[in-house]
XYZ file of C-alpha atoms in Angstrom:
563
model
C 0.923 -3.733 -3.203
C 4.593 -5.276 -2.050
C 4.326 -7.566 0.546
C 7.901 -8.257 2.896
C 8.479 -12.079 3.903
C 10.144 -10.716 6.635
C 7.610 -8.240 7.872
C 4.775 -10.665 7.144
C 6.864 -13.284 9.859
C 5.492 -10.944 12.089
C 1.673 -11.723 11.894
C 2.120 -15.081 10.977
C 4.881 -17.944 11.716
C 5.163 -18.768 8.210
C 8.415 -20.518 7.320
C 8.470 -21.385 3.850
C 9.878 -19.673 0.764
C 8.549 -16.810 -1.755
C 7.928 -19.276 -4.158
C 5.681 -21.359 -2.261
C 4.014 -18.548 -0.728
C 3.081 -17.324 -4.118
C 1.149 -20.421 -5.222
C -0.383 -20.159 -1.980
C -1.802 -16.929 -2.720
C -2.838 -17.436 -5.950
C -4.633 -20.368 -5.067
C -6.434 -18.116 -3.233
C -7.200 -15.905 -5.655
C -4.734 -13.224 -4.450
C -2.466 -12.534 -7.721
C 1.704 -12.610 -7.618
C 2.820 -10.369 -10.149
C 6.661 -10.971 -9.090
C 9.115 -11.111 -6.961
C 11.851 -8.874 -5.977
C 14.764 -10.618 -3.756
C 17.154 -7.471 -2.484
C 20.257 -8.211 -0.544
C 22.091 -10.674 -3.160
C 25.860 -10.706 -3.996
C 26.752 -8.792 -0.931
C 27.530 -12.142 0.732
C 31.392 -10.984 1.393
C 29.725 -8.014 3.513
C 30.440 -8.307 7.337
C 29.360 -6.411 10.530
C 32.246 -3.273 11.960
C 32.540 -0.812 14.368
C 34.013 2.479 14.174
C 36.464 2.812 16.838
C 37.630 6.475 16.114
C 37.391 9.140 13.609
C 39.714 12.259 12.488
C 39.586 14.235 9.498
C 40.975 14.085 6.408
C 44.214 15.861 6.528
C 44.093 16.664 3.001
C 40.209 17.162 2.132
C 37.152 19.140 4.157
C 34.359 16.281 3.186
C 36.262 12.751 4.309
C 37.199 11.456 7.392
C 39.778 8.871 8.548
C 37.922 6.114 10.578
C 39.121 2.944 12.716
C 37.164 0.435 11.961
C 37.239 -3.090 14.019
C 36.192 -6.239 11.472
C 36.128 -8.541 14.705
C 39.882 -9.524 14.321
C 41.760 -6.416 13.702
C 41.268 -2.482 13.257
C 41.427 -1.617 9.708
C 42.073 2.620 8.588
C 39.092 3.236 6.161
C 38.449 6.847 4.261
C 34.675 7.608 4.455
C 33.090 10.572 2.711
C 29.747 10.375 4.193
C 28.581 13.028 6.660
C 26.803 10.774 9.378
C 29.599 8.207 10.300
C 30.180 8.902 13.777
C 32.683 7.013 16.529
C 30.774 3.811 18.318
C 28.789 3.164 14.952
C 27.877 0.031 13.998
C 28.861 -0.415 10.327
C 28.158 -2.200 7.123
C 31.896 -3.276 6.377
C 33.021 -4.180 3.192
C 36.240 -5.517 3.041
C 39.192 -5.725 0.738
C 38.059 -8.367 -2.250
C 34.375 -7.809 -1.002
C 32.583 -7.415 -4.419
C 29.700 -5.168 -4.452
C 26.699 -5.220 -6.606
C 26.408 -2.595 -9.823
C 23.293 -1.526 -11.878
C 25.050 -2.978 -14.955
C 25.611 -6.182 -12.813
C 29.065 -6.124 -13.758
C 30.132 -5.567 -9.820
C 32.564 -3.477 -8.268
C 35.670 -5.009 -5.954
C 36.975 -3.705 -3.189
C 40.601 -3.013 -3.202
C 43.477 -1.630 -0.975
C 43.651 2.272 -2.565
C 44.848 5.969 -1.341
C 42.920 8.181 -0.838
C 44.298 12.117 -1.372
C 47.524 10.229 -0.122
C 45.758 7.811 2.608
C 45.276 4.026 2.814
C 42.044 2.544 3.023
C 41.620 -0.949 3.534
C 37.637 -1.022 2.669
C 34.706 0.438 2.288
C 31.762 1.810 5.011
C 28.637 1.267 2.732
C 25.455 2.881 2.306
C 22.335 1.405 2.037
C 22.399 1.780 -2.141
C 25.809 0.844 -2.394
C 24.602 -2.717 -1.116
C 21.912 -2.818 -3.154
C 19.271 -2.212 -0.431
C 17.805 0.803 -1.625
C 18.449 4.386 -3.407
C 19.022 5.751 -0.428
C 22.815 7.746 -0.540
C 22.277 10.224 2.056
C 24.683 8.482 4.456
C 26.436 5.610 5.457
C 23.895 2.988 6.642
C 24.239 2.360 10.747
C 23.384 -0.658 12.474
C 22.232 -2.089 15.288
C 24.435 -2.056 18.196
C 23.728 -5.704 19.331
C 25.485 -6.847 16.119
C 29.198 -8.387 16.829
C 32.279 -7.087 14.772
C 33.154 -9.470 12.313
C 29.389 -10.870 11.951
C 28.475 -11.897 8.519
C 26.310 -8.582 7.566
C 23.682 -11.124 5.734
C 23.186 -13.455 8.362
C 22.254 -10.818 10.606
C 20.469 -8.352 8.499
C 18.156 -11.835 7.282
C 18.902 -11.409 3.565
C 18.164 -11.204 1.106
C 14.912 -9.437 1.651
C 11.835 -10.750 -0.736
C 9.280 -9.168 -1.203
C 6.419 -10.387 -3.336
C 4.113 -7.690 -5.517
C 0.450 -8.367 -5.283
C -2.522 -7.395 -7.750
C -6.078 -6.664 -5.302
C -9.108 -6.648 -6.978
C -11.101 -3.574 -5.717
C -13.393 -5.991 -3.982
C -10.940 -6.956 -1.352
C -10.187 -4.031 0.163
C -9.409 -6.345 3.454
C -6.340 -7.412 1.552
C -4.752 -4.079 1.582
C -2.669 -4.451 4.728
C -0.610 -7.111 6.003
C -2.763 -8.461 8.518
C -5.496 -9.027 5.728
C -2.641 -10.695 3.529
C -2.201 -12.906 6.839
C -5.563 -13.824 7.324
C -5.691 -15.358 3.818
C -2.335 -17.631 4.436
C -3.755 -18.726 7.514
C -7.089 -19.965 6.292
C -5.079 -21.123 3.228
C -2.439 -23.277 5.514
C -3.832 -23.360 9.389
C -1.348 -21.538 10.598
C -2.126 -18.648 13.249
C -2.099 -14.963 13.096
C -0.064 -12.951 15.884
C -1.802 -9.771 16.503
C 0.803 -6.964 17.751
C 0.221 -5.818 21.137
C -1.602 -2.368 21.951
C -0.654 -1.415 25.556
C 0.270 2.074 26.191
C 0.292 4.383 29.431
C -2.598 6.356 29.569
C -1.596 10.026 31.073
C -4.037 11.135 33.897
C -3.543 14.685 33.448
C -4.165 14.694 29.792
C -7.288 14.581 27.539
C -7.715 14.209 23.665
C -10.508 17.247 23.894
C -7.721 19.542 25.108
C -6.496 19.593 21.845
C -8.945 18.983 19.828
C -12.709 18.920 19.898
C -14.329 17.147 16.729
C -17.796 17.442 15.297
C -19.050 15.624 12.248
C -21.332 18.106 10.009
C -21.538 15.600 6.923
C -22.437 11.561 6.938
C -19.879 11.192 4.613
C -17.926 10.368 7.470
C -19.069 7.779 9.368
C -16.958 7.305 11.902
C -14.381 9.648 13.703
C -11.639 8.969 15.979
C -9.098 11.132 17.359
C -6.259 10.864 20.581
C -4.248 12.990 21.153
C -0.167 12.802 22.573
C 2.034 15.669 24.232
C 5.757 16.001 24.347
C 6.642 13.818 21.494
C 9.979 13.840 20.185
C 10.614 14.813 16.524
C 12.988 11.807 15.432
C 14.420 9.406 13.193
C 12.177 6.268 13.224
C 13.954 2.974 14.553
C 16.052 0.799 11.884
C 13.440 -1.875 11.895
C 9.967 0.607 10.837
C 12.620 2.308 8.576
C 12.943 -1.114 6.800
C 9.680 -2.218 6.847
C 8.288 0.826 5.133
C 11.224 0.645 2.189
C 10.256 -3.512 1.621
C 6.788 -2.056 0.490
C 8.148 1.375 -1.186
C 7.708 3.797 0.806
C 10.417 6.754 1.931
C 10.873 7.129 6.170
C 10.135 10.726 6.966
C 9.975 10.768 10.480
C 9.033 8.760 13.585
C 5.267 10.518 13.702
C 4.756 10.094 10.612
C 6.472 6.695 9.741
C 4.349 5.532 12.243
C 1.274 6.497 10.517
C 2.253 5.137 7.434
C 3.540 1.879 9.076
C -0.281 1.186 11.122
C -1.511 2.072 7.584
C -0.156 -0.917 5.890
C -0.172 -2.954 9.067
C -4.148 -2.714 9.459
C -5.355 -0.973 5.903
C -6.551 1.723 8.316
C -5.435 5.336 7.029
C -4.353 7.832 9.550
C -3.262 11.057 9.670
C -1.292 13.310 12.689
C -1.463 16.922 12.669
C 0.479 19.069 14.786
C -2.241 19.672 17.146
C -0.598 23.124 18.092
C -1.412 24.402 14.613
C -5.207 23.380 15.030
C -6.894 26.464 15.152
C -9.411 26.881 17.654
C -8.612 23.688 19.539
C -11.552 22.403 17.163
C -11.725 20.241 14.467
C -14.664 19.718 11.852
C -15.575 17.349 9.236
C -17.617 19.021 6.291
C -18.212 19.418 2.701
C -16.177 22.235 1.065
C -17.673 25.273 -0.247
C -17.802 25.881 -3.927
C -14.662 27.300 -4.958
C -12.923 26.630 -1.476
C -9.339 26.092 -1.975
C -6.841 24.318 0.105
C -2.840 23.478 -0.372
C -1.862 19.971 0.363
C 1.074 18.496 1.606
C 2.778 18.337 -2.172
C 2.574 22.250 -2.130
C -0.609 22.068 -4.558
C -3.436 24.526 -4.649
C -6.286 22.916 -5.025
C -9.832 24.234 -5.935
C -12.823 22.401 -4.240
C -16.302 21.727 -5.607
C -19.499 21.087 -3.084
C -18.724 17.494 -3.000
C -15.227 17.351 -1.770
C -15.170 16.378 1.885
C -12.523 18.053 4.479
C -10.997 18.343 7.533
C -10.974 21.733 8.978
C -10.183 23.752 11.851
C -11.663 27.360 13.014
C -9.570 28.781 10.248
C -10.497 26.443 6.969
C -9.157 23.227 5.466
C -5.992 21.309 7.448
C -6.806 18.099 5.038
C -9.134 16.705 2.057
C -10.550 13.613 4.044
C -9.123 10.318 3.027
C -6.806 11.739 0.395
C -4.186 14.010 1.536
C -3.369 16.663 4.203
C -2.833 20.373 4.124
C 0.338 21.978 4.309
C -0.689 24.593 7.075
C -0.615 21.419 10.246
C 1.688 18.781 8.871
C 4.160 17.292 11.512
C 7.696 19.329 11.349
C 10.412 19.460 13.108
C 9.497 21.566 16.571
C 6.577 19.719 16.466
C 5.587 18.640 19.998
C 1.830 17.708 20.516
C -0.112 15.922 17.809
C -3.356 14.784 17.448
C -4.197 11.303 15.527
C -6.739 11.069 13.219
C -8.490 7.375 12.111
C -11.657 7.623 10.282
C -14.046 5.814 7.920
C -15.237 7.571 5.004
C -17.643 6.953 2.709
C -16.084 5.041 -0.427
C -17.789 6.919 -3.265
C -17.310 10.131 -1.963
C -13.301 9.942 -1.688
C -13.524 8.403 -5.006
C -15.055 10.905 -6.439
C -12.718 13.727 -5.435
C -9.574 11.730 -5.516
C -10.345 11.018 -9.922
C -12.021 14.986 -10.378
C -8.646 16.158 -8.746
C -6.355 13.776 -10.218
C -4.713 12.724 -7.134
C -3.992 8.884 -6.165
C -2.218 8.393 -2.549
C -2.140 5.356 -0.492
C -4.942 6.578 2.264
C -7.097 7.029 -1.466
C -6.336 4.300 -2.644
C -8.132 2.141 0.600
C -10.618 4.287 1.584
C -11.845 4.299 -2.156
C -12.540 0.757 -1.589
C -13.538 0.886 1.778
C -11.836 0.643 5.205
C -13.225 -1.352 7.824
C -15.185 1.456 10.308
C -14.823 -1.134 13.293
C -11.249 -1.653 13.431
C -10.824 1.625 13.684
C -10.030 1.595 17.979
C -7.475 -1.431 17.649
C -5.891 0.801 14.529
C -5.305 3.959 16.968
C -4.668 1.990 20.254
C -1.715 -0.017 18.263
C -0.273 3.841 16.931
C -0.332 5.108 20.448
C 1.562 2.489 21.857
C 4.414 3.296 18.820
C 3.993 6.627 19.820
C 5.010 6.301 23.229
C 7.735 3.849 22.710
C 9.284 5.655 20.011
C 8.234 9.179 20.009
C 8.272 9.718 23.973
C 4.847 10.549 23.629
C 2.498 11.024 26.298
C -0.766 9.346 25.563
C -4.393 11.577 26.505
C -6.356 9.281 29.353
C -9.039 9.225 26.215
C -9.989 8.564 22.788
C -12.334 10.485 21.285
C -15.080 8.454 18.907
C -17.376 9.629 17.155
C -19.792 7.155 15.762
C -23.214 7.912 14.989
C -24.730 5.084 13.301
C -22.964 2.280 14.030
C -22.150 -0.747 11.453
C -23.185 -3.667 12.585
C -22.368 -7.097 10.616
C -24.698 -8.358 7.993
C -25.930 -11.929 8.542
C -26.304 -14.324 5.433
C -28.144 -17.494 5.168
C -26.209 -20.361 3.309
C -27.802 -23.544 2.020
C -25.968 -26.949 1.891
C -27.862 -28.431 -0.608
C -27.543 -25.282 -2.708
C -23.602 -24.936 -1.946
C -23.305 -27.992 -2.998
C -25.114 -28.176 -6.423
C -23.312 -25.419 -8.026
C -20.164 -26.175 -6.729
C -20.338 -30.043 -7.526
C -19.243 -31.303 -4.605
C -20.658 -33.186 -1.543
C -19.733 -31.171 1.490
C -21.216 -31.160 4.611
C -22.122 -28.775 7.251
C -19.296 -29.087 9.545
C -16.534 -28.635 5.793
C -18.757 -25.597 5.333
C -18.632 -23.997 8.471
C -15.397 -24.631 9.152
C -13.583 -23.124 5.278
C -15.605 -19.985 6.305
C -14.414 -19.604 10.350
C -10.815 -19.523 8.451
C -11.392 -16.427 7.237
C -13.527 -15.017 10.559
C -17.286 -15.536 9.557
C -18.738 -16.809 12.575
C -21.421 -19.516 12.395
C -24.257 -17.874 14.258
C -27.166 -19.898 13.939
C -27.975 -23.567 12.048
C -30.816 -25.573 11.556
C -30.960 -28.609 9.112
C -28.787 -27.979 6.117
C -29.060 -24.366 6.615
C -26.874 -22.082 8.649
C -26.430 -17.879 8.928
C -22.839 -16.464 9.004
C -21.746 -12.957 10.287
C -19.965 -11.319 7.688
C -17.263 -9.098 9.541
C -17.385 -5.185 8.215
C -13.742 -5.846 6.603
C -15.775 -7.854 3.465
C -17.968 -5.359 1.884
C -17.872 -8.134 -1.027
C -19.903 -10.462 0.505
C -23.420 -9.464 0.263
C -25.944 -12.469 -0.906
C -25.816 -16.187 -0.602
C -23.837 -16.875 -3.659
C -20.779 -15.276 -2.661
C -20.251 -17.358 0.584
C -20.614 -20.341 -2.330
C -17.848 -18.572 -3.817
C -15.365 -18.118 -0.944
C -15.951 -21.923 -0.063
C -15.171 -22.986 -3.532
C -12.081 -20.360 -2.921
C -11.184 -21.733 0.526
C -11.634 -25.934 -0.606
C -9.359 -24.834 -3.373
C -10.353 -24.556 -6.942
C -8.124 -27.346 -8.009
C -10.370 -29.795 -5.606
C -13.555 -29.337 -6.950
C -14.138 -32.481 -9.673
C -15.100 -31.890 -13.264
C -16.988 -33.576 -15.925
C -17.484 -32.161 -19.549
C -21.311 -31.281 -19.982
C -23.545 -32.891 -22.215
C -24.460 -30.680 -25.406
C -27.175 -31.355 -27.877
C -25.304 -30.228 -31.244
C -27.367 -28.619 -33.831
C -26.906 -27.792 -37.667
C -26.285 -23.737 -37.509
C -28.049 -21.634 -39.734
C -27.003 -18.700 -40.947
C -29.020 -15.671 -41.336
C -28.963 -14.501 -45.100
C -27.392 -10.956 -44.252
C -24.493 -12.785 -43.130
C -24.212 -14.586 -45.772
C -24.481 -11.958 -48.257
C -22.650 -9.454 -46.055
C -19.324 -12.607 -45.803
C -19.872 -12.801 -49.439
C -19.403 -9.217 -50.206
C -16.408 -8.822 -47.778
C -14.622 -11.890 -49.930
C -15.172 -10.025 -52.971
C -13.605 -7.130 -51.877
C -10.745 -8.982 -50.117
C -10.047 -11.166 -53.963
C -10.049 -8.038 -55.566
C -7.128 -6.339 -53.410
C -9.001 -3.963 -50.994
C -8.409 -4.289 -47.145
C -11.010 -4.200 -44.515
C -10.229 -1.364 -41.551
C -11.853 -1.006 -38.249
C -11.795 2.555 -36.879
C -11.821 3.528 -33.461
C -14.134 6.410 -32.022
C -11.172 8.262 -30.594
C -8.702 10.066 -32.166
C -5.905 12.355 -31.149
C -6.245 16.509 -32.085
C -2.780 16.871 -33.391
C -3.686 14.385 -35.739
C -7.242 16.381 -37.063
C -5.068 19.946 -37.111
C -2.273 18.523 -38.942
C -4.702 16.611 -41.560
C -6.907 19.702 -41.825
C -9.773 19.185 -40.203
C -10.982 21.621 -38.063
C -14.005 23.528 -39.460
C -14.710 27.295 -39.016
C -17.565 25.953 -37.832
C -16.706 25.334 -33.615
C -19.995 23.219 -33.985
C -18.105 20.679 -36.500
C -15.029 19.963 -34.483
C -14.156 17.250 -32.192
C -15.584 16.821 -28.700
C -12.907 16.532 -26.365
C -13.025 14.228 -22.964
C -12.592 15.157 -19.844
C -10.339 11.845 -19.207
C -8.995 10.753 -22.258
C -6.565 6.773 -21.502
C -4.098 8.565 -23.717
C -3.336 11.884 -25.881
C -3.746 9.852 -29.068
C -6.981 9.579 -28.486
C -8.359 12.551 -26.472
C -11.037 13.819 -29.044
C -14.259 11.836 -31.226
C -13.530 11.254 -34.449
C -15.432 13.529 -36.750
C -13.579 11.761 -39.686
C -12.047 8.414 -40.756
C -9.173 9.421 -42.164
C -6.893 9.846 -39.192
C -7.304 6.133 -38.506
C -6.862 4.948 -41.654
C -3.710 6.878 -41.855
């Protein structure tokens, strides 16, 4: 997962640098694969404004801007279809060196242009560096001053660290999760985004959508939905937000989704609630043989086990996985209705691996969302909605819950804490590592206390793992050491050892080498070699999931290996 600096700034007032954010979360057992730093050797870059624009005289696809650097209005040729008068522009100016893939650079110089001067360059986002993105110039805010240094302004160069999560912290998958861990880790606060939204009087989530659950599967089902919205590019600063963690801006709607998604490690989905058949939406295992095409244009064929989303006239989505292509948001959508849900973990897991398919909602709900965040998740998307989608927000959510999960509560011993750990803490240390990362004390008598695990940590399930996350939270590195006594004892050797070490010696002195054969081996390898029998009952069984074509099939001879 790729985690921005300057998105994470946002949930937490952290100050310091990648680096020293890395140790941080490795100490705390988070892993920092790398670190990717975008934005370099574009300090020359500065802030303009195009000031007027007429076309080429002499080619169909440029245009002849006036650009203002802040000191003087400079003639530029641009080729890219979106630059438009009153822009605010990426400027590079003459001896501005730009960054190349062969990191050999590329300077700006005074040039003509099918017979006109330029005196720079408009850039595009890849052009700088900041992304593959080449379908336009890249526009700026309007608050920016002419002549600005582009850097300064834009906070470069952008860092972003990648992260390895275990499957057991599914919490983690978001960047409020990543910010809880830094601010147990350091003391420093989370800011939780606002959720306020205008709630429309004359509109209700059931009139455009009813939902019923028919499967426990899902366990939880929310849905609100939002009239007149307005089909859009998202703003500049979702736009970059979504690229620091890799992934492509589509549209407001659905940027939004996506955004929420990483913000909370809640999934979502928005259909166009005006392709909902029957006004009425229903959660239910799929038929045998059902068949539904998802957003990537892909038939697929369903077994009974596969859980979907579906409307009056079949599927519309395979739940926590992927949508279907028949009420994705478009263009002249207008009304859509949000889905947030919690799944069952096994269940997506299942279908996700039998069909192959690996998306980001997968990829949490495998591991489990938490079910009670759920109503901050789609409060927060409304209130994007409205502010940048013009939506109008229903007067209701609709949530359906029908067995409720509640916190477990786990009893943690001192005394116990404190013998495997080694240390000598007392109730108050204890207590207070585990509030850090929000389990409430609830109860405490002498040297024994109960915690509230909060439905985010589906890891921590017995006594012992609290001991864990407090030898996590007081920081490996603290906890002292001292080599154990051991009572050495002559080995003895069993005699087939002996004789079997003895007989692999004389083999080895008189020039044979020992091989060890795997039980895999590829099929090109046994057709080539000859080794398919008449017989179908003497060839190799294939697997349904081979790691790699080389070995897809059991070996029904050694000779491929030793080859």
């Amino acid at each position: 997962m790729k985690i921005s600096l300057n998105w994470l700034k946002e949930y937490i007032e952290y100050q310091g640098t990648a680096e020293e954010l890395s140790l941080i979360l490795t100490k705390a057992g988070i892993e920092v694969e790398g670190i990717e730093k975008k934005g370099t050797g574009i300090e020359q870059v500065i802030v303009g404004k195009v000031k007027a624009k007429i076309k080429h005289p002499d080619a169909d696809t440029l245009s002849v801007c006036t650009v203002f650097d802040g000191k003087e209005d400079l003639q530029i040729v641009c080729g890219a279809p979106n630059v438009a008068v009153g822009q605010t522009i990426a400027l590079a100016p003459i001896g501005c060196n730009l960054p190349t893939p062969d990191k050999v650079g590329f300077k700006i110089k005074k040039s003509k242009i099918r017979g006109v001067e330029s005196f720079g360059m408009i850039c595009a986002e890849d052009e700088l560096g900041l992304s593959e993105d080449h379908d336009g110039i890249m526009i700026l805010s309007d608050s920016l001053q002419a002549g600005q240094n582009f850097c300064e302004a834009m906070q470069l160069p952008w860092e972003t660290l990648e992260i390895s999560i275990t499957p057991n912290r599914a919490d983690c998958l978001s960047y409020l999760g990543v910010a809880q861990e830094i601010a147990a880790a350091t003391g420093l606060k989370i800011k939780t985004p606002k959720t306020d939204y205008q709630k429309n009087s004359t509109i209700t989530s059931n009139s455009l959508a009813t939902v019923a659950i028919k499967d426990p599967a899902c366990g939880r089902y929310m849905g609100a939905g939002v009239k007149n919205i307005k089909i859009g590019p998202s703003p500049k600063w979702i736009k970059d937000a979504l690229q620091s963690s890799g992934v492509r801006s589509i549209n407001n709607v659905v940027d939004i989704t996506n955004f929420i998604m990483l913000e909370t490690g809640n999934p979502l989905h928005a259909f166009d609630a005006d392709d909902i058949k029957g006004k009425k939406i229903t959660v239910r295992l799929a038929k045998d043989s059902e068949t539904i095409t998802t957003l990537d244009n892909q038939k697929r064929v369903l077994s009974t086990s596969d859980l979907l989303i579906c409307d009056e006239g079949g599927p519309v989505a395979l739940a926590g996985i992927m949508g279907g292509a028949n009420s994705e948001i478009k263009s002249t959508t207008t009304n859509v209705f949000i889905e947030a849900a919690y799944f069952v973990p096994a269940v997506i897991r299942k279908t996700a691996k039998r069909l192959g398919i690996q998306t980001d909602s997968s990829y949490r709900f495998e591991r489990g969302v938490d079910p009670n965040r759920l109503e901050y998740t789609i409060r927060r998307t409304l209130s994007l909605l409205e502010k940048y989608a013009s939506g109008s927000c229903a007067l209701d959510v609709i949530d359906i819950y029908p067995n409720p999960i509640k916190p477990c509560v786990i009893e943690l011993r001192t005394s116990r804490t404190n013998k495997l750990l080694g240390v000598n803490l007392s109730d108050q240390e204890i207590a207070k590592a585990l509030d850090s990362i929000g389990l409430k004390q609830v109860a405490a008598s002498a040297g024994i206390a109960s915690f509230e695990i909060p439905t985010c940590r589906h890891d921590l399930t017995r006594e012992v793992d609290l001991i864990e996350e407090v030898a996590r939270l007081i920081g490996f590195e603290n906890i002292p050491y001292t080599t154990p006594a051991v009572n050495m004892k002559p080995l003895t050797q069993s005699p087939i050892i002996d004789f079997t070490n003895k007989v692999k010696e004389t083999f080895v002195a008189s020039g044979f080498n020992e091989t060890i054969s795997f039980h895999f081996t590829g099929l090109k390898d046994i057709k080539n070699l000859g080794l398919i029998e008449s017989d179908p009952r003497s060839n190799p069984i294939g697997l349904k999931n081979p790691i790699v074509e080389d070995f897809s099939h059991m070996q029904t001879s050694l000779i491929p290996n030793l080859i």
